[in-house]
mmCIF file of C-alpha atoms in Angstrom:
data_model
loop_
_atom_site.group_PDB
_atom_site.id
_atom_site.type_symbol
_atom_site.label_atom_id
_atom_site.label_comp_id
_atom_site.label_asym_id
_atom_site.label_seq_id
_atom_site.Cartn_x
_atom_site.Cartn_y
_atom_site.Cartn_z
ATOM 1 C CA MET B 180 98.326 117.128 97.291
ATOM 2 C CA LEU B 181 102.008 118.087 97.484
ATOM 3 C CA THR B 182 102.470 121.268 99.524
ATOM 4 C CA ILE B 183 105.502 123.352 98.598
ATOM 5 C CA ALA B 184 106.933 126.385 100.422
ATOM 6 C CA LEU B 185 109.301 128.847 98.728
ATOM 7 C CA CYS B 186 111.380 131.243 100.803
ATOM 8 C CA ASP B 187 113.585 133.980 99.343
ATOM 9 C CA ASP B 188 113.946 137.575 100.510
ATOM 10 C CA GLU B 189 114.596 138.901 96.991
ATOM 11 C CA ILE B 190 111.248 139.420 95.318
ATOM 12 C CA GLN B 191 112.451 138.980 91.725
ATOM 13 C CA GLN B 192 114.187 135.714 92.504
ATOM 14 C CA ARG B 193 111.201 134.538 94.564
ATOM 15 C CA MET B 194 108.820 135.267 91.682
ATOM 16 C CA ALA B 195 111.128 133.577 89.176
ATOM 17 C CA LEU B 196 111.406 130.485 91.373
ATOM 18 C CA GLU B 197 107.647 130.353 91.884
ATOM 19 C CA ALA B 198 107.115 130.572 88.124
ATOM 20 C CA LEU B 199 109.519 127.669 87.592
ATOM 21 C CA VAL B 200 107.825 125.510 90.229
ATOM 22 C CA GLN B 201 104.374 126.291 88.802
ATOM 23 C CA GLU B 202 105.657 125.361 85.333
ATOM 24 C CA TYR B 203 107.020 122.122 86.789
ATOM 25 C CA LEU B 204 103.610 121.258 88.258
ATOM 26 C CA GLN B 205 101.888 122.051 84.966
ATOM 27 C CA THR B 206 104.172 119.607 83.148
ATOM 28 C CA ARG B 207 103.360 116.896 85.730
ATOM 29 C CA PRO B 208 99.531 116.717 85.486
ATOM 30 C CA LEU B 209 99.346 113.637 87.728
ATOM 31 C CA LEU B 210 101.197 115.472 90.494
ATOM 32 C CA GLN B 211 98.856 117.902 92.231
ATOM 33 C CA GLY B 212 100.676 120.629 94.104
ATOM 34 C CA GLN B 213 100.124 123.870 95.970
ATOM 35 C CA VAL B 214 102.821 126.541 96.219
ATOM 36 C CA THR B 215 103.106 129.176 98.966
ATOM 37 C CA ALA B 216 105.822 131.852 98.862
ATOM 38 C CA PHE B 217 107.473 133.588 101.820
ATOM 39 C CA ALA B 218 109.801 136.587 101.979
ATOM 40 C CA ASP B 219 111.605 135.484 105.161
ATOM 41 C CA GLY B 220 112.173 132.496 107.393
ATOM 42 C CA GLN B 221 110.343 133.909 110.390
ATOM 43 C CA THR B 222 107.077 134.278 108.486
ATOM 44 C CA LEU B 223 107.439 130.744 107.150
ATOM 45 C CA LEU B 224 107.983 129.360 110.666
ATOM 46 C CA GLU B 225 104.945 131.231 111.994
ATOM 47 C CA GLN B 226 102.837 129.687 109.223
ATOM 48 C CA VAL B 227 104.122 126.206 110.063
ATOM 49 C CA ARG B 228 103.399 126.672 113.784
ATOM 50 C CA ALA B 229 99.881 127.881 113.080
ATOM 51 C CA HIS B 230 98.834 125.558 110.273
ATOM 52 C CA GLY B 231 101.339 122.699 110.052
ATOM 53 C CA GLY B 232 104.339 122.028 107.862
ATOM 54 C CA PHE B 233 104.876 121.589 104.135
ATOM 55 C CA ASP B 234 105.983 118.528 102.223
ATOM 56 C CA LEU B 235 108.778 120.396 100.461
ATOM 57 C CA TYR B 236 110.757 123.561 101.194
ATOM 58 C CA LEU B 237 112.838 125.491 98.647
ATOM 59 C CA MET B 238 114.830 128.098 100.551
ATOM 60 C CA ASP B 239 117.520 130.616 99.834
ATOM 61 C CA ILE B 240 120.363 130.206 102.317
ATOM 62 C CA ILE B 241 121.540 133.815 102.556
ATOM 63 C CA MET B 242 118.694 135.942 103.932
ATOM 64 C CA PRO B 243 118.593 138.782 106.464
ATOM 65 C CA GLY B 244 117.424 137.763 109.919
ATOM 66 C CA LEU B 245 117.065 133.991 109.885
ATOM 67 C CA SER B 246 119.192 132.345 107.216
ATOM 68 C CA GLY B 247 117.861 129.386 105.288
ATOM 69 C CA VAL B 248 119.996 127.035 107.372
ATOM 70 C CA ASP B 249 118.700 128.612 110.612
ATOM 71 C CA THR B 250 115.140 128.263 109.358
ATOM 72 C CA GLY B 251 115.763 124.644 108.429
ATOM 73 C CA ALA B 252 117.248 123.915 111.861
ATOM 74 C CA ARG B 253 114.173 125.389 113.559
ATOM 75 C CA LEU B 254 111.882 123.334 111.349
ATOM 76 C CA ARG B 255 113.743 120.193 112.406
ATOM 77 C CA ALA B 256 113.563 121.238 116.055
ATOM 78 C CA MET B 257 109.787 121.508 115.601
ATOM 79 C CA GLY B 258 109.727 117.924 114.341
ATOM 80 C CA ASP B 259 109.138 118.895 110.708
ATOM 81 C CA GLY B 260 110.291 116.148 108.351
ATOM 82 C CA GLY B 261 109.606 117.937 105.071
ATOM 83 C CA GLU B 262 112.257 117.727 102.374
ATOM 84 C CA ILE B 263 114.471 120.811 102.130
ATOM 85 C CA ILE B 264 116.166 122.051 98.969
ATOM 86 C CA PHE B 265 118.556 124.950 99.528
ATOM 87 C CA LEU B 266 119.423 127.523 96.874
ATOM 88 C CA THR B 267 122.326 129.967 97.041
ATOM 89 C CA LEU B 268 124.852 131.912 94.990
ATOM 90 C CA SER B 269 127.763 130.370 96.908
ATOM 91 C CA ASN B 270 128.761 126.772 97.583
ATOM 92 C CA ASP B 271 130.365 127.772 100.905
ATOM 93 C CA TYR B 272 127.330 126.621 102.848
ATOM 94 C CA ALA B 273 126.982 123.087 101.504
ATOM 95 C CA ALA B 274 128.194 121.393 104.706
ATOM 96 C CA GLU B 275 125.833 123.474 106.867
ATOM 97 C CA SER B 276 122.883 122.705 104.617
ATOM 98 C CA TYR B 277 123.305 118.963 104.981
ATOM 99 C CA GLY B 278 123.574 119.426 108.732
ATOM 100 C CA VAL B 279 119.792 119.920 108.807
ATOM 101 C CA GLY B 280 119.101 116.920 106.600
ATOM 102 C CA ALA B 281 118.733 118.816 103.327
ATOM 103 C CA PHE B 282 117.565 116.793 100.343
ATOM 104 C CA TYR B 283 119.623 118.806 97.866
ATOM 105 C CA TYR B 284 121.675 121.969 97.413
ATOM 106 C CA LEU B 285 121.359 124.019 94.223
ATOM 107 C CA LEU B 286 123.497 126.912 93.052
ATOM 108 C CA LYS B 287 121.857 130.006 91.600
ATOM 109 C CA PRO B 288 120.956 130.818 88.923
ATOM 110 C CA VAL B 289 118.890 127.657 89.006
ATOM 111 C CA GLU B 290 118.678 125.814 85.709
ATOM 112 C CA GLN B 291 115.232 124.555 84.813
ATOM 113 C CA GLU B 292 116.365 121.061 83.785
ATOM 114 C CA GLN B 293 118.320 120.503 86.986
ATOM 115 C CA LEU B 294 115.544 121.902 89.187
ATOM 116 C CA PHE B 295 112.911 119.716 87.519
ATOM 117 C CA ASP B 296 115.121 116.642 87.977
ATOM 118 C CA VAL B 297 115.598 117.374 91.688
ATOM 119 C CA LEU B 298 111.876 118.060 92.135
ATOM 120 C CA ASP B 299 111.058 114.750 90.434
ATOM 121 C CA ARG B 300 113.277 112.872 92.873
ATOM 122 C CA ALA B 301 111.948 114.747 95.895
ATOM 123 C CA ALA B 302 108.332 114.219 94.827
ATOM 124 C CA ASP B 303 108.935 110.508 94.275
ATOM 125 C CA LYS B 304 110.418 110.174 97.738
ATOM 126 C CA LEU B 305 107.564 112.102 99.348
ATOM 127 C CA LEU B 306 104.863 110.118 97.563
ATOM 128 C CA ARG B 307 106.482 106.845 98.598
ATOM 129 C CA ARG B 308 106.664 108.079 102.195
ATOM 130 C CA HIS B 309 102.982 109.006 102.176
ATOM 131 C CA LYS B 310 102.066 105.469 101.088
ATOM 132 C CA GLU B 311 104.372 103.427 103.352
ATOM 133 C CA GLY B 312 102.565 101.593 106.100
ATOM 134 C CA ILE B 313 101.941 98.340 107.955
ATOM 135 C CA MET B 314 98.955 96.038 108.217
ATOM 136 C CA VAL B 315 97.624 95.516 111.752
ATOM 137 C CA THR B 316 95.080 92.820 112.614
ATOM 138 C CA THR B 317 92.462 94.106 115.045
ATOM 139 C CA ARG B 318 89.165 92.794 116.395
ATOM 140 C CA GLY B 319 87.411 94.845 113.761
ATOM 141 C CA GLY B 320 89.521 93.431 110.928
ATOM 142 C CA SER B 321 92.762 94.427 109.242
ATOM 143 C CA ARG B 322 93.872 98.060 109.388
ATOM 144 C CA TYR B 323 96.525 99.678 107.196
ATOM 145 C CA LEU B 324 98.436 102.255 109.237
ATOM 146 C CA LEU B 325 100.614 104.800 107.462
ATOM 147 C CA LEU B 326 104.037 104.975 109.108
ATOM 148 C CA GLU B 327 104.015 108.758 109.135
ATOM 149 C CA HIS B 328 100.786 108.693 111.168
ATOM 150 C CA ILE B 329 102.189 106.478 113.944
ATOM 151 C CA LEU B 330 103.427 108.454 116.958
ATOM 152 C CA TYR B 331 104.554 105.525 119.085
ATOM 153 C CA VAL B 332 103.764 101.908 119.875
ATOM 154 C CA GLU B 333 103.829 100.044 123.160
ATOM 155 C CA ARG B 334 103.001 96.599 124.470
ATOM 156 C CA VAL B 335 99.921 96.615 126.687
ATOM 157 C CA GLY B 336 99.302 93.222 128.239
ATOM 158 C CA ARG B 337 99.287 90.755 125.381
ATOM 159 C CA PHE B 338 98.619 93.142 122.505
ATOM 160 C CA MET B 339 100.298 96.067 120.755
ATOM 161 C CA ARG B 340 98.805 99.519 121.040
ATOM 162 C CA TYR B 341 99.470 101.949 118.187
ATOM 163 C CA TYR B 342 99.117 105.631 119.067
ATOM 164 C CA CYS B 343 98.400 107.431 115.803
ATOM 165 C CA THR B 344 97.692 110.993 114.758
ATOM 166 C CA ASP B 345 94.047 110.031 114.260
ATOM 167 C CA GLY B 346 93.489 107.750 117.250
ATOM 168 C CA ILE B 347 94.533 104.531 118.986
ATOM 169 C CA VAL B 348 94.593 101.097 117.362
ATOM 170 C CA ASP B 349 94.955 97.857 119.345
ATOM 171 C CA SER B 350 96.162 94.659 117.736
ATOM 172 C CA LEU B 351 94.915 91.188 118.479
ATOM 173 C CA THR B 352 96.883 89.070 120.988
ATOM 174 C CA ILE B 353 100.506 88.805 119.906
ATOM 175 C CA ARG B 354 102.209 85.424 119.996
ATOM 176 C CA MET B 355 105.850 86.450 119.625
ATOM 177 C CA ALA B 356 108.300 88.879 121.192
ATOM 178 C CA PHE B 357 107.455 92.583 120.929
ATOM 179 C CA ARG B 358 110.685 93.276 119.030
ATOM 180 C CA GLU B 359 109.765 90.719 116.386
ATOM 181 C CA MET B 360 106.311 92.220 116.019
ATOM 182 C CA ALA B 361 107.837 95.691 115.734
ATOM 183 C CA ALA B 362 110.421 94.617 113.122
ATOM 184 C CA PRO B 363 108.539 96.220 110.167
ATOM 185 C CA LEU B 364 108.636 99.542 112.023
ATOM 186 C CA LEU B 365 112.251 99.230 113.115
ATOM 187 C CA ALA B 366 113.280 98.631 109.507
ATOM 188 C CA ASP B 367 112.431 102.303 108.954
ATOM 189 C CA ALA B 368 114.953 104.865 110.242
ATOM 190 C CA ARG B 369 112.174 106.938 111.794
ATOM 191 C CA PHE B 370 111.427 104.328 114.453
ATOM 192 C CA TYR B 371 113.491 103.581 117.549
ATOM 193 C CA LEU B 372 113.176 100.760 120.074
ATOM 194 C CA CYS B 373 113.250 102.391 123.476
ATOM 195 C CA GLY B 374 113.324 99.692 126.136
ATOM 196 C CA ALA B 375 111.943 96.192 125.724
ATOM 197 C CA SER B 376 108.422 97.051 124.606
ATOM 198 C CA PHE B 377 108.267 100.629 123.390
ATOM 199 C CA VAL B 378 108.861 102.161 119.920
ATOM 200 C CA LEU B 379 108.841 105.897 119.137
ATOM 201 C CA ASN B 380 108.681 107.681 115.794
ATOM 202 C CA PHE B 381 111.465 110.305 115.642
ATOM 203 C CA GLN B 382 109.455 112.180 113.022
ATOM 204 C CA HIS B 383 106.957 113.249 115.690
ATOM 205 C CA VAL B 384 109.448 114.038 118.470
ATOM 206 C CA VAL B 385 110.200 117.758 118.788
ATOM 207 C CA GLY B 386 112.333 117.640 121.916
ATOM 208 C CA VAL B 387 113.623 115.601 124.842
ATOM 209 C CA GLN B 388 113.539 116.923 128.420
ATOM 210 C CA GLU B 389 115.170 114.617 130.922
ATOM 211 C CA ARG B 390 113.041 111.435 130.613
ATOM 212 C CA ALA B 391 110.233 112.942 128.547
ATOM 213 C CA ALA B 392 109.936 112.829 124.762
ATOM 214 C CA LEU B 393 107.956 115.867 123.574
ATOM 215 C CA LEU B 394 105.659 115.105 120.660
ATOM 216 C CA ASP B 395 104.439 117.447 117.944
ATOM 217 C CA ASN B 396 100.835 117.029 119.128
ATOM 218 C CA GLY B 397 101.727 118.634 122.470
ATOM 219 C CA LYS B 398 101.843 115.401 124.466
ATOM 220 C CA GLN B 399 104.775 113.964 126.415
ATOM 221 C CA VAL B 400 105.870 110.345 126.568
ATOM 222 C CA LEU B 401 107.861 109.146 129.571
ATOM 223 C CA LEU B 402 110.940 107.183 128.483
ATOM 224 C CA PRO B 403 112.396 104.222 130.391
ATOM 225 C CA ARG B 404 115.029 105.612 132.756
ATOM 226 C CA ALA B 405 117.839 103.437 131.405
ATOM 227 C CA ALA B 406 117.027 104.295 127.783
ATOM 228 C CA ALA B 407 116.488 108.081 127.966
ATOM 229 C CA ALA B 408 120.082 109.194 127.267
ATOM 230 C CA ALA B 409 120.530 106.800 124.348
ATOM 231 C CA PHE B 410 117.185 107.866 122.903
ATOM 232 C CA LYS B 411 118.127 111.548 123.032
ATOM 233 C CA ASN B 412 121.418 110.866 121.238
ATOM 234 C CA ALA B 413 119.716 108.749 118.575
ATOM 235 C CA TRP B 414 117.002 111.391 118.061
ATOM 236 C CA GLY B 415 119.612 114.124 117.544
ATOM 237 C CA LYS B 416 121.571 111.925 115.157
ATOM 238 C CA TYR B 417 118.438 111.191 113.149
ATOM 239 C CA TRP B 418 117.718 114.862 112.426
ATOM 240 C CA LEU B 419 121.359 115.614 111.679
ATOM 241 C CA GLU B 420 122.175 112.665 109.468
ATOM 242 C CA VAL B 421 119.038 111.063 108.043
ATOM 243 C CA LYS B 422 117.886 112.499 104.714
ATOM 244 C CA HIS B 423 114.159 112.139 105.390
#
């Protein structure tokens, strides 16, 4: 299920956009989707805090109160990695929109063909992300762990411990360096080697306070003292530059 949030303060434009997105979903029967519309960024953020984020956001940039860019920045600060498509009447905000890792920037009035093309590309990227994972050999057999579900990984004794959104998974005894074992994770821009035997997923980090990485599940992970500053810089760069 692809969850889509629309945010535009002008009711007519919001209704027109919702109709277009619903038409898009109807023409893609294999792509199941759910659309939720919001009149302002604050209400959208409150929904995300209470019930979790969306896969895709389509937001007007120029809105009273929180602008679309401000809303996008707050989503990123919350650790939300959903794709963002900005819509606006002016191209003056293009640079700002990509500053929050926007997937695309569309000028109003939005043309159906162009919107459908952008939605196709965003949906393809999201579906691939939802399927990407690694195989881990455990005492109970092989486990396929989705990358987006992995919070962090550390070496514990002679095995690797994977802290996931749905529990902890321990590998069998490893017979090579931790960095080599973690190579499939480190090939993905979301993961960062922090110290000799510790890997964190930027996607789940919502803040860094001194030596503590704050995760989106409310927990804190203590960073190696020598690596904390570099981690904070890399985390900030990820949200600013990586197009999720």
